[in-house]
CSV table of C-alpha atoms in Angstrom, one decimal:
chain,number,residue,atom,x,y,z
A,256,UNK,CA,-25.5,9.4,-41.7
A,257,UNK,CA,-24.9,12.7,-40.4
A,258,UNK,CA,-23.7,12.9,-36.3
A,259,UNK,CA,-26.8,14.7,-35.4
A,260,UNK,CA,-29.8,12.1,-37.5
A,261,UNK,CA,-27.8,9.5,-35.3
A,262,UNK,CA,-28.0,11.2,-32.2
A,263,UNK,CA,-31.8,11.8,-33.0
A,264,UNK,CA,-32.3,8.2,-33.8
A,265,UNK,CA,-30.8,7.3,-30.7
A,266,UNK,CA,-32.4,9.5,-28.5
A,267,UNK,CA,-35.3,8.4,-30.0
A,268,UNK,CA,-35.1,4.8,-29.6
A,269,UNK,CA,-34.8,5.5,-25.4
A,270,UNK,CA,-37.6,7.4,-25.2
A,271,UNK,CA,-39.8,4.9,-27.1
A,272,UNK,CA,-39.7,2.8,-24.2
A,273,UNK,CA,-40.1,5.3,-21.6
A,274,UNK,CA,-40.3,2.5,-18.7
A,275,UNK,CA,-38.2,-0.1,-19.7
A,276,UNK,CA,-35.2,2.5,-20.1
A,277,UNK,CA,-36.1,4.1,-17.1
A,278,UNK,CA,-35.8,1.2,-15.5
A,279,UNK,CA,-32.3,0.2,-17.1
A,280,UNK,CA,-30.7,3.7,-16.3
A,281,UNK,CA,-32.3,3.2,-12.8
A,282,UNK,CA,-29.8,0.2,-12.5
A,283,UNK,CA,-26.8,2.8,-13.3
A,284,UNK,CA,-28.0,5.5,-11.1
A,285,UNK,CA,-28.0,3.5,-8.1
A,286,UNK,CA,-24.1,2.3,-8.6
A,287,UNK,CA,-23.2,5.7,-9.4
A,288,UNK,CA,-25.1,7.2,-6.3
A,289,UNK,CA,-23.4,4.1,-4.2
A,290,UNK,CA,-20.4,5.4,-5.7
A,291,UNK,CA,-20.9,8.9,-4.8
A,292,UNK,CA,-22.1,8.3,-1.1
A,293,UNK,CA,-19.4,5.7,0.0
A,294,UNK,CA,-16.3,7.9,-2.2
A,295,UNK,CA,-17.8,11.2,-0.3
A,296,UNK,CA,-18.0,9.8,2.8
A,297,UNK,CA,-14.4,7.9,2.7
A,298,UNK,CA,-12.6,11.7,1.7
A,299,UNK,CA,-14.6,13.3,4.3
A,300,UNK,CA,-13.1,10.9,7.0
A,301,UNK,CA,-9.4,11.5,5.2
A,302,UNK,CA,-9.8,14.9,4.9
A,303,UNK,CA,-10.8,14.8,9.1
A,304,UNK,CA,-8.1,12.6,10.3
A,305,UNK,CA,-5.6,14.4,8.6
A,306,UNK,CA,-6.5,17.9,9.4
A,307,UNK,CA,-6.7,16.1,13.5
A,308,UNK,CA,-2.7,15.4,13.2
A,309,UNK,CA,-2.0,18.1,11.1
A,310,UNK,CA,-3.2,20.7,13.8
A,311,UNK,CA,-0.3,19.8,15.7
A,312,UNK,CA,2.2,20.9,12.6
A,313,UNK,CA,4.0,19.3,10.1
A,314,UNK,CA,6.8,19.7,11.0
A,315,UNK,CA,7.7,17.7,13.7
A,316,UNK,CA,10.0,14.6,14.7
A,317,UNK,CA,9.5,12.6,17.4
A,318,UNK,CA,12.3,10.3,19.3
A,319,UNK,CA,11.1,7.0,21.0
A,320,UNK,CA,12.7,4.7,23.3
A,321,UNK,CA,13.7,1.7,21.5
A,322,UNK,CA,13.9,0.3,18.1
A,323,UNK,CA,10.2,0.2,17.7
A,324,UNK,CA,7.8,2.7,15.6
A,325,UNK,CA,5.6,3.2,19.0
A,326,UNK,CA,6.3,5.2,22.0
A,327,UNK,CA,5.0,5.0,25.5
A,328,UNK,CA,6.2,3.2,29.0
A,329,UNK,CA,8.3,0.6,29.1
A,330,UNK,CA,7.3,-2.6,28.5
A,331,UNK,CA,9.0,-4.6,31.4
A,332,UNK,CA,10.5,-7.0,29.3
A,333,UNK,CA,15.0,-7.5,29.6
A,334,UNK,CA,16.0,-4.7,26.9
A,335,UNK,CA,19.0,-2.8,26.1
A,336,UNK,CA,17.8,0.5,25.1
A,337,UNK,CA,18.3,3.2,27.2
A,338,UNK,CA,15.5,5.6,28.5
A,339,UNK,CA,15.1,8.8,27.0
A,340,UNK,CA,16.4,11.7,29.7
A,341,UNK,CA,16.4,15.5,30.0
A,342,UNK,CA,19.7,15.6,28.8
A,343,UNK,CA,19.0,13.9,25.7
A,344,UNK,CA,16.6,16.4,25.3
A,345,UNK,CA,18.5,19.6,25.6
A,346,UNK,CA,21.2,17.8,23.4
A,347,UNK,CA,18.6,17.8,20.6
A,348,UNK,CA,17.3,21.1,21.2
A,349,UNK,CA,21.0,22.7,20.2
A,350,UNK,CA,20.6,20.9,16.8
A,351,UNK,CA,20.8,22.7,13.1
A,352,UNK,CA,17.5,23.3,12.5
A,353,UNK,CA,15.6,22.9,15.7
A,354,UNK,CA,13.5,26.2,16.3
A,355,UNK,CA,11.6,24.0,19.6
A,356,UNK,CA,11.5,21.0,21.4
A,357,UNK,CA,10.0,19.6,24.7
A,358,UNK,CA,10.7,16.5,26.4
A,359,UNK,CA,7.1,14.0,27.0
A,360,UNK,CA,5.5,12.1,30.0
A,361,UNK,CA,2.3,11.0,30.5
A,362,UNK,CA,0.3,9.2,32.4
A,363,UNK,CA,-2.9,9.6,34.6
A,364,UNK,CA,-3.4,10.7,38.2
A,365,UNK,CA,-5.8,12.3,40.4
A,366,UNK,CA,-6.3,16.0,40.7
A,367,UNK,CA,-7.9,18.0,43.1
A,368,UNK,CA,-8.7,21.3,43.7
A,369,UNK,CA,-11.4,23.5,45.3
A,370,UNK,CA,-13.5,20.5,46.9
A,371,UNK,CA,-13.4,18.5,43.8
A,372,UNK,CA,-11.0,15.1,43.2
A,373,UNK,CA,-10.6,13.5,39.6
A,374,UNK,CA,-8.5,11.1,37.7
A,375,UNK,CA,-7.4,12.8,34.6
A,376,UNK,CA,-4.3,12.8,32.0
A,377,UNK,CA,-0.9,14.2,33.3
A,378,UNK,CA,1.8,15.5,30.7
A,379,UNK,CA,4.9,16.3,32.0
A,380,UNK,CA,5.8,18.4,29.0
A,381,UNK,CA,8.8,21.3,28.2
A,382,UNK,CA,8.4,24.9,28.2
A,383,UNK,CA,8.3,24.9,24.5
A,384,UNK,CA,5.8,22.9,24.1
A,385,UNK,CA,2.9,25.5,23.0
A,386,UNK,CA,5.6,26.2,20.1
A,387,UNK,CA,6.3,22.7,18.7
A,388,UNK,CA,2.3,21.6,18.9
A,389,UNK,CA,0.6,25.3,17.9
A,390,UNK,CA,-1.1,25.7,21.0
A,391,UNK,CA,-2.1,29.0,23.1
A,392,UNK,CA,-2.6,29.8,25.9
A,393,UNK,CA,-6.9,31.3,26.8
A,394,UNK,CA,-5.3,33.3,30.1
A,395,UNK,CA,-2.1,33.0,32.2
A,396,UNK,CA,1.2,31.7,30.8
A,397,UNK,CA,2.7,28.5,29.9
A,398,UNK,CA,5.6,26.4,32.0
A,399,UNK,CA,8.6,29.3,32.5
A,400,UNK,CA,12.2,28.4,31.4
A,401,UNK,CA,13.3,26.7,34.7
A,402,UNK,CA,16.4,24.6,35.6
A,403,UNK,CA,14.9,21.4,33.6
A,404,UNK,CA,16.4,19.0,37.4
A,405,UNK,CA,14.4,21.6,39.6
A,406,UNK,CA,11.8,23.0,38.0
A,407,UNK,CA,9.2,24.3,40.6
A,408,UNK,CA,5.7,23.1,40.8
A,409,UNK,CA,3.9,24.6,38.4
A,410,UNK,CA,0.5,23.6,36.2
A,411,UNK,CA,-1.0,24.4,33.7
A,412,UNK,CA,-4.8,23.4,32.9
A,413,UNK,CA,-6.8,22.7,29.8
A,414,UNK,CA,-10.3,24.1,29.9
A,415,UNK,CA,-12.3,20.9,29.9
A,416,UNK,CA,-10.2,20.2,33.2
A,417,UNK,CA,-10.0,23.5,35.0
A,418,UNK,CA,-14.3,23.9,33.9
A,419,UNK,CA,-14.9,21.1,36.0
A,420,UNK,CA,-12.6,21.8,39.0
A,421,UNK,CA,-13.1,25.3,39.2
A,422,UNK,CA,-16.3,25.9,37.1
A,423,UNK,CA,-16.7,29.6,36.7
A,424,UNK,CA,-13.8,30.9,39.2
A,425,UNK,CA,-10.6,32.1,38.7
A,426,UNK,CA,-8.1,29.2,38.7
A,427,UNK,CA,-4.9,31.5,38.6
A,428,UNK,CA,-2.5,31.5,41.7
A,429,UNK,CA,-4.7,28.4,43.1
A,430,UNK,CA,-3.0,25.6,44.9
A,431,UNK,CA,-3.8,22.2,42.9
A,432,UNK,CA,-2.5,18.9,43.8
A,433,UNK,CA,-1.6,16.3,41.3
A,434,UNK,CA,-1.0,12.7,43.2
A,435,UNK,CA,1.1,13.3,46.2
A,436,UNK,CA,2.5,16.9,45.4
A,437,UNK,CA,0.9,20.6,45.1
A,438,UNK,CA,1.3,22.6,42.0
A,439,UNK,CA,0.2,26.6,41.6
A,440,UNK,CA,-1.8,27.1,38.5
A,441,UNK,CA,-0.6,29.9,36.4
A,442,UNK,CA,-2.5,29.3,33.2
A,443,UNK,CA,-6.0,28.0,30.9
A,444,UNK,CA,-5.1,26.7,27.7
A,445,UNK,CA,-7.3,27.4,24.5
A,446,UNK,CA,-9.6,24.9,23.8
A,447,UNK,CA,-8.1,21.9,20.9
A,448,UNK,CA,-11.1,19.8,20.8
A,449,UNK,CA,-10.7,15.8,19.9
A,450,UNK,CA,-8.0,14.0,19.0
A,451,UNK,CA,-8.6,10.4,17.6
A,452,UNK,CA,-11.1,9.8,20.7
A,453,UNK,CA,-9.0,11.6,23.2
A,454,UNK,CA,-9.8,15.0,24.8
A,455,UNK,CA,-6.9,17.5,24.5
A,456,UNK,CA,-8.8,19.8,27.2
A,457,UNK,CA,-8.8,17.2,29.9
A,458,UNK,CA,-5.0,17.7,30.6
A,459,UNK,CA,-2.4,19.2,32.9
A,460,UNK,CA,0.7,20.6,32.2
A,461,UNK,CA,3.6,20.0,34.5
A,462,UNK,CA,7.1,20.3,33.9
A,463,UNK,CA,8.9,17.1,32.6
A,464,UNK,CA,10.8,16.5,35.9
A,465,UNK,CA,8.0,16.6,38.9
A,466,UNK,CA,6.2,14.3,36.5
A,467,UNK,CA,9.4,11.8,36.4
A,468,UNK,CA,9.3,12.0,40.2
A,469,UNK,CA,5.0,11.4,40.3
A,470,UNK,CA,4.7,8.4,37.8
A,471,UNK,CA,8.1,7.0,39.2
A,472,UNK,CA,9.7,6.8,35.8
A,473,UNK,CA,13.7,5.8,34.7
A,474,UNK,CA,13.0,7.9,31.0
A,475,UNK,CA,10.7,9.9,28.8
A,476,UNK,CA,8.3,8.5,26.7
A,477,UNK,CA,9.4,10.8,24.1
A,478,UNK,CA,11.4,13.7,22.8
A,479,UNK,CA,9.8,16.1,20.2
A,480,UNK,CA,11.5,18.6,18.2
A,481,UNK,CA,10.0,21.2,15.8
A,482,UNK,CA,11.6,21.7,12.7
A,483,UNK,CA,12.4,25.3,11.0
A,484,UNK,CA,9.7,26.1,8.4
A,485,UNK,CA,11.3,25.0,4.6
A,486,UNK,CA,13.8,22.7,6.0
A,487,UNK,CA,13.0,19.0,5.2
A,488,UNK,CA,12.4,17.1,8.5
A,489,UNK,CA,14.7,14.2,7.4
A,490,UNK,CA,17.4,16.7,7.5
A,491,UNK,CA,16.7,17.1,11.2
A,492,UNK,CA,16.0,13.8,11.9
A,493,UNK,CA,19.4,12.8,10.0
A,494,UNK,CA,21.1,15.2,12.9
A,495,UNK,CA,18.8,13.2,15.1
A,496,UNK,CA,20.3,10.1,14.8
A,497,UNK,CA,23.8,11.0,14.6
A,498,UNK,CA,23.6,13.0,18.1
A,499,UNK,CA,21.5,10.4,19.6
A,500,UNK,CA,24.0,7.4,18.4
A,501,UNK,CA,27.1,9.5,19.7
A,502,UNK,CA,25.3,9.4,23.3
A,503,UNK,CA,23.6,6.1,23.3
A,504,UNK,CA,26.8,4.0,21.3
A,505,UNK,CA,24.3,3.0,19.5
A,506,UNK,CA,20.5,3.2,17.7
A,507,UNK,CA,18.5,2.2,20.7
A,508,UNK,CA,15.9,4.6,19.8
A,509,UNK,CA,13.4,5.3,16.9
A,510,UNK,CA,12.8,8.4,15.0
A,511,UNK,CA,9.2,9.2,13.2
A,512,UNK,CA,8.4,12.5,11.0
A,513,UNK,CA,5.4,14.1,10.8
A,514,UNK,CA,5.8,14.0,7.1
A,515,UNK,CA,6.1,10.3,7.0
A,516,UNK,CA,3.4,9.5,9.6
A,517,UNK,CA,0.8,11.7,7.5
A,518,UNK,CA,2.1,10.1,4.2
A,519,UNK,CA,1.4,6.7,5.2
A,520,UNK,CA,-1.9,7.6,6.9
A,521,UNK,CA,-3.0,9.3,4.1
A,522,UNK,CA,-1.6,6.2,1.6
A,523,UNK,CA,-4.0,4.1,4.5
A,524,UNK,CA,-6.7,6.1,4.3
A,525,UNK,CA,-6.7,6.4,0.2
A,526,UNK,CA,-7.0,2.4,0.1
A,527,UNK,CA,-9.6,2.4,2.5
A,528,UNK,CA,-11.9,5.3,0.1
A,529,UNK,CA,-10.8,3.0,-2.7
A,530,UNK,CA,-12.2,0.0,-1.1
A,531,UNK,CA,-15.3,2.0,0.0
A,532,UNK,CA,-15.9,3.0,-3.2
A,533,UNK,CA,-15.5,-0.2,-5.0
A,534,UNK,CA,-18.0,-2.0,-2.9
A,535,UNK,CA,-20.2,1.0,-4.7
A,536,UNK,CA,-19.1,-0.3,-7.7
A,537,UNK,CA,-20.7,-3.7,-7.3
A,538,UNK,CA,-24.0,-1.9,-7.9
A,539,UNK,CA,-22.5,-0.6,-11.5
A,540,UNK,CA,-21.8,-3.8,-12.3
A,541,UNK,CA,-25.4,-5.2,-12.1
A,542,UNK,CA,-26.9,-1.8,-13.9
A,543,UNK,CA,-24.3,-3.0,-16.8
A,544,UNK,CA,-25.6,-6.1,-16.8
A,545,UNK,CA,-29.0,-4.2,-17.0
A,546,UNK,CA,-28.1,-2.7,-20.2
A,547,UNK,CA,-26.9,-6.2,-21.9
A,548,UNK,CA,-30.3,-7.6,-21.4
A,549,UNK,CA,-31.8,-4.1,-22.9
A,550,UNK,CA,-30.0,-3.8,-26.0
A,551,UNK,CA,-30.1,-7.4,-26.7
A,552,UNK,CA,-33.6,-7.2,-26.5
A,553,UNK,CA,-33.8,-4.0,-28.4
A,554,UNK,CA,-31.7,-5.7,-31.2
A,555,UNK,CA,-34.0,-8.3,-31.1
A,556,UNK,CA,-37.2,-6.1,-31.7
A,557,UNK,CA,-35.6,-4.0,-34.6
A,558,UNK,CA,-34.3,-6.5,-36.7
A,559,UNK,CA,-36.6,-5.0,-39.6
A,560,UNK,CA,-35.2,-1.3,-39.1
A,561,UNK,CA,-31.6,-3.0,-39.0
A,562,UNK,CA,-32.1,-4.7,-41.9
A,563,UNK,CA,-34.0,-1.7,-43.7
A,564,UNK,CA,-31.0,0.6,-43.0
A,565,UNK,CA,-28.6,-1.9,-44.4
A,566,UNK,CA,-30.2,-2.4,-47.2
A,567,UNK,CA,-30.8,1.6,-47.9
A,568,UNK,CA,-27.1,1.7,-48.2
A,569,UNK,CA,-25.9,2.2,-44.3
A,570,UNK,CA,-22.4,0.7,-43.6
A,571,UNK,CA,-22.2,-1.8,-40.9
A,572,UNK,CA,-20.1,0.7,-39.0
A,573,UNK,CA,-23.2,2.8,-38.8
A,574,UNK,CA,-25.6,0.0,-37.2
A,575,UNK,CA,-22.5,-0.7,-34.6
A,576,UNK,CA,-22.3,3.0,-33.8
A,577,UNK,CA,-25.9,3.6,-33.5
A,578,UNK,CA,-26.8,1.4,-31.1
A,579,UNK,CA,-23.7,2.0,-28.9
A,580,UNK,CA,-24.8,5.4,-29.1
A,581,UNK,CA,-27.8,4.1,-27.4
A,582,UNK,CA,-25.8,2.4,-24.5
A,583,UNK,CA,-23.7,5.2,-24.0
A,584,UNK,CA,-26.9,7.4,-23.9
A,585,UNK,CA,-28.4,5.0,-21.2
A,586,UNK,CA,-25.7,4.6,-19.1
A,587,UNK,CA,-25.2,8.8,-19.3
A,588,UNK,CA,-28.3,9.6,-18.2
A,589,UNK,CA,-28.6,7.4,-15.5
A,590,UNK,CA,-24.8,8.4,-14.7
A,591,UNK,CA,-26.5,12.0,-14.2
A,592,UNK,CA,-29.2,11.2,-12.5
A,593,UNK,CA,-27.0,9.1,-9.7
A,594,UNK,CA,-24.7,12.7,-9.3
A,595,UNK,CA,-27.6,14.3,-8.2
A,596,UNK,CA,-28.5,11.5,-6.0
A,597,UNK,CA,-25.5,10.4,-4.4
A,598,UNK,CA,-24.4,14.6,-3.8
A,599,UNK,CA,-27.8,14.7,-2.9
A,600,UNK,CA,-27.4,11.7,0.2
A,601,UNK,CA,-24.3,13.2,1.0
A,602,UNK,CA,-25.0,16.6,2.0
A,603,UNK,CA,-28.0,15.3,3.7
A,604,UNK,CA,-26.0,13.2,6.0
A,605,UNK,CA,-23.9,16.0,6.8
A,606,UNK,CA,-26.5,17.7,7.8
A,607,UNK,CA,-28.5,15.5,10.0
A,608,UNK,CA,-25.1,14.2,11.3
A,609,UNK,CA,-22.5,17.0,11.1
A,610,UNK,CA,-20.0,15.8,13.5
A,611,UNK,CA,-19.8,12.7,10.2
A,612,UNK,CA,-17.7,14.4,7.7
A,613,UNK,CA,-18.5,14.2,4.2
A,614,UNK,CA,-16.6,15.8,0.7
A,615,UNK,CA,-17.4,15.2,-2.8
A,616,UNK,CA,-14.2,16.4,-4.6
A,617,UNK,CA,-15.4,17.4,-8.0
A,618,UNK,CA,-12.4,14.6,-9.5
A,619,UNK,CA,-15.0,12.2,-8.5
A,620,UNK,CA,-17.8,13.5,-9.8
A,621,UNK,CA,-16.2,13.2,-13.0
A,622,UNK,CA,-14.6,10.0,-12.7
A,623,UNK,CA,-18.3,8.6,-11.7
A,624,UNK,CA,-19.5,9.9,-15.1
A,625,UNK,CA,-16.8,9.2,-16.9
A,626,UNK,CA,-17.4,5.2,-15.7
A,627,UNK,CA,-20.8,5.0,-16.2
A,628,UNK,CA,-20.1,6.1,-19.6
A,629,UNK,CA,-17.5,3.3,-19.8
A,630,UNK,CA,-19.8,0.6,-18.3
A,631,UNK,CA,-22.4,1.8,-21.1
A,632,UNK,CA,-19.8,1.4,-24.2
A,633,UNK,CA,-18.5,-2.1,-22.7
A,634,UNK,CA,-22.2,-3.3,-22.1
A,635,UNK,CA,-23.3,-2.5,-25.7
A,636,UNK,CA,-20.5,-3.4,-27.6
A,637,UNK,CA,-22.2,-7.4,-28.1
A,638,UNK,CA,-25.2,-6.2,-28.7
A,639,UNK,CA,-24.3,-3.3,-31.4
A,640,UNK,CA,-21.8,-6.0,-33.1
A,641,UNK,CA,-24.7,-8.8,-33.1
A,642,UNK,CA,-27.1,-5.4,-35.3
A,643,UNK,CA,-23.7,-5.0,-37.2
A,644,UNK,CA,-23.9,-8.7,-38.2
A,645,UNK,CA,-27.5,-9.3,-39.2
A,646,UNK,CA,-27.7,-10.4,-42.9
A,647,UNK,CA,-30.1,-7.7,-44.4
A,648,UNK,CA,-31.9,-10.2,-46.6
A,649,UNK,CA,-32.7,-12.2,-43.3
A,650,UNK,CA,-33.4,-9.0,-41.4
A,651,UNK,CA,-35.9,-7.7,-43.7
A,652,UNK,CA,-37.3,-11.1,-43.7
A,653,UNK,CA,-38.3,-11.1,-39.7
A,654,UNK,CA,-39.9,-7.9,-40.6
């Protein structure tokens, strides 16, 4: 039988019953849309979170206080690690390698200005800070290159921050104070939006040492150094590490790369699409199981025509092929048809909800095709072997 009579005869035995295989391929285009919708979804929120830490570079290493993989204040429990300072700082900054760095503290304090008092986020930072992060600078300039034990009391706002304390007047050369202590602001920051639920334009700048002296701290919550652009950052944190153990004695401290915190998020964030996508694929399964119960029925109601074209001659091998032909042309379709509808869904959430991200690489879209396809060959492979093994005689018989 030539490739094209099967491919006829196939064809032809879906559209004979328009509503029964309409209804089996239904089963397949739901799973695949599931499929679609969940995948899409999943890579949208990867594609997000990673661009969120990636807007900061990737290139940086960070130093923490204490053999741990977080930062932040102390704990107040008996340890042995000692507190980051400003001298470990400039000590790192004189590394191979090292084109920035800036010393952290943060915590929260009020602020007030013009009238108006808030509590907001405090960030006793470096003055190359805008260089190891990518930020800018909307008017004014950022922390000058002071003596890092008496820097003078300078701030610098983000725009959420200075909005609401200034509103539409001119913050520059303004007294602000920050807790106890008065700070002139000599800059506005360019907006940076979000970051995993906290506002990067609700923030003042202050040099690293008044904000030692305001939240009463021993050490830094951390040290962060930008790396020069095609050097590896295990290079620099290699130098790291051997600096920081000559003026510790030993590793009381914990070094992260941005490279290795954005491989394993995105390693996280890959298992969780995975996972997303599988509980999609629980759908597949029952519009294979859909297709079982079709061809075994359509085996059952062409006996006749089985036996008919064994007995004009056609090999087994031709019965098995036709009627996987048949699954495969089932499962195809309906693969289609769930594309459209799953690309469909997802471009309409993202537009009624555009702050939800949503991207349907096209390696999906193929992937969902090419396993509705396989759900439709591992479906009818019992029922096209069961046509294969009908006795002719017998088969002509029923007819």
């Amino acid at each position: 039988m030539l490739w094209s009579d099967a491919f006829q005869l196939a064809l032809r035995a879906v559209t004979a019953q328009r509503l029964r295989s309409f209804l089996t391929l239904l089963g397949i285009a739901v799973g695949i849309a599931a499929v679609i919708l969940l995948t899409s979804i999943g890579e949208g929120i990867h594609r997000f979170v990673l661009a969120e830490f990636s807007q900061f570079g990737t290139n940086v290493v960070g130093v923490h206080p204490g053999k741990t993989k977080t930062g932040g204040a102390p704990s107040g429990l008996p340890t042995s690690a000692r507190p980051l300072s400003l001298d470990d700082a400039r000590a790192l900054a004189s590394l191979p390698h090292v084109v920035a760095s800036t010393p952290s503290i943060w915590g929260n304090a009020e602020v007030g200005a013009n009238g108006r008092l808030r509590r907001t986020s405090v960030y006793g930072v470096g003055p190359q800070m805008l260089e190891v992060f990518k930020g800018k600078m909307r008017v004014g300039q950022f922390l000058p290159q002071d003596d890092a034990e008496n820097a003078r009391a300078l701030v610098v706002l983000g725009p959420k921050l200075k909005e609401e304390l200034y509103g539409a007047e001119n913050a520059l050369g303004t007294r602000l104070r920050i807790g106890p202590d008065q700070f002139r602001v000599i800059g506005i920051l360019e907006p940076k939006g979000q970051f995993l639920g906290i506002d990067l334009d609700d923030t003042a700048f202050i040099p690293a040492a008044r904000a030692l002296e305001i939240f009463n701290r021993d050490g830094l919550n951390e040290i962060n150094l930008a790396a020069e652009e095609g050097i590896p950052s295990r290079v620099v944190a290699d130098a790291v590490r051997e600096r920081m153990i000559a003026r510790h004695g030993h590793e009381d401290f914990t070094i992260v790369t941005q490279e290795e915190m954005m491989a394993t998020l995105s390693n996280i964030l890959n298992v969780l699409t995975m996972a997303v996508g599988a509980l999609g694929g629980i759908s597949l399964l029952v519009g294979g199981v859909g297709i079982v119960t079709i061809m075994t029925i359509a085996v059952s109601e062409r006996t006749g025509e089985i036996g008919l074209l064994v007995a004009l001659g056609a090999p087994r091998r031709t019965i098995l092929l036709l009627f996987l032909g048949e699954a495969i042309a089932l499962s195809a379709i309906g693969g289609l048809m769930g594309l459209g509808i799953g690309v469909g869904l997802a471009q309409l959430i993202h537009l009624l909800l555009p702050a939800l991200p949503v991207h349907t690489p096209l390696t999906f879209v193929g992937l969902a095709e090419g396993l509705a396809i396989a759900i439709g060959l591992a479906a009818g492979v019992l029922p096209a072997r069961r046509a294969a093994r009908l006795d002719p005689v017998e088969a002509l018989r029923a007819e």
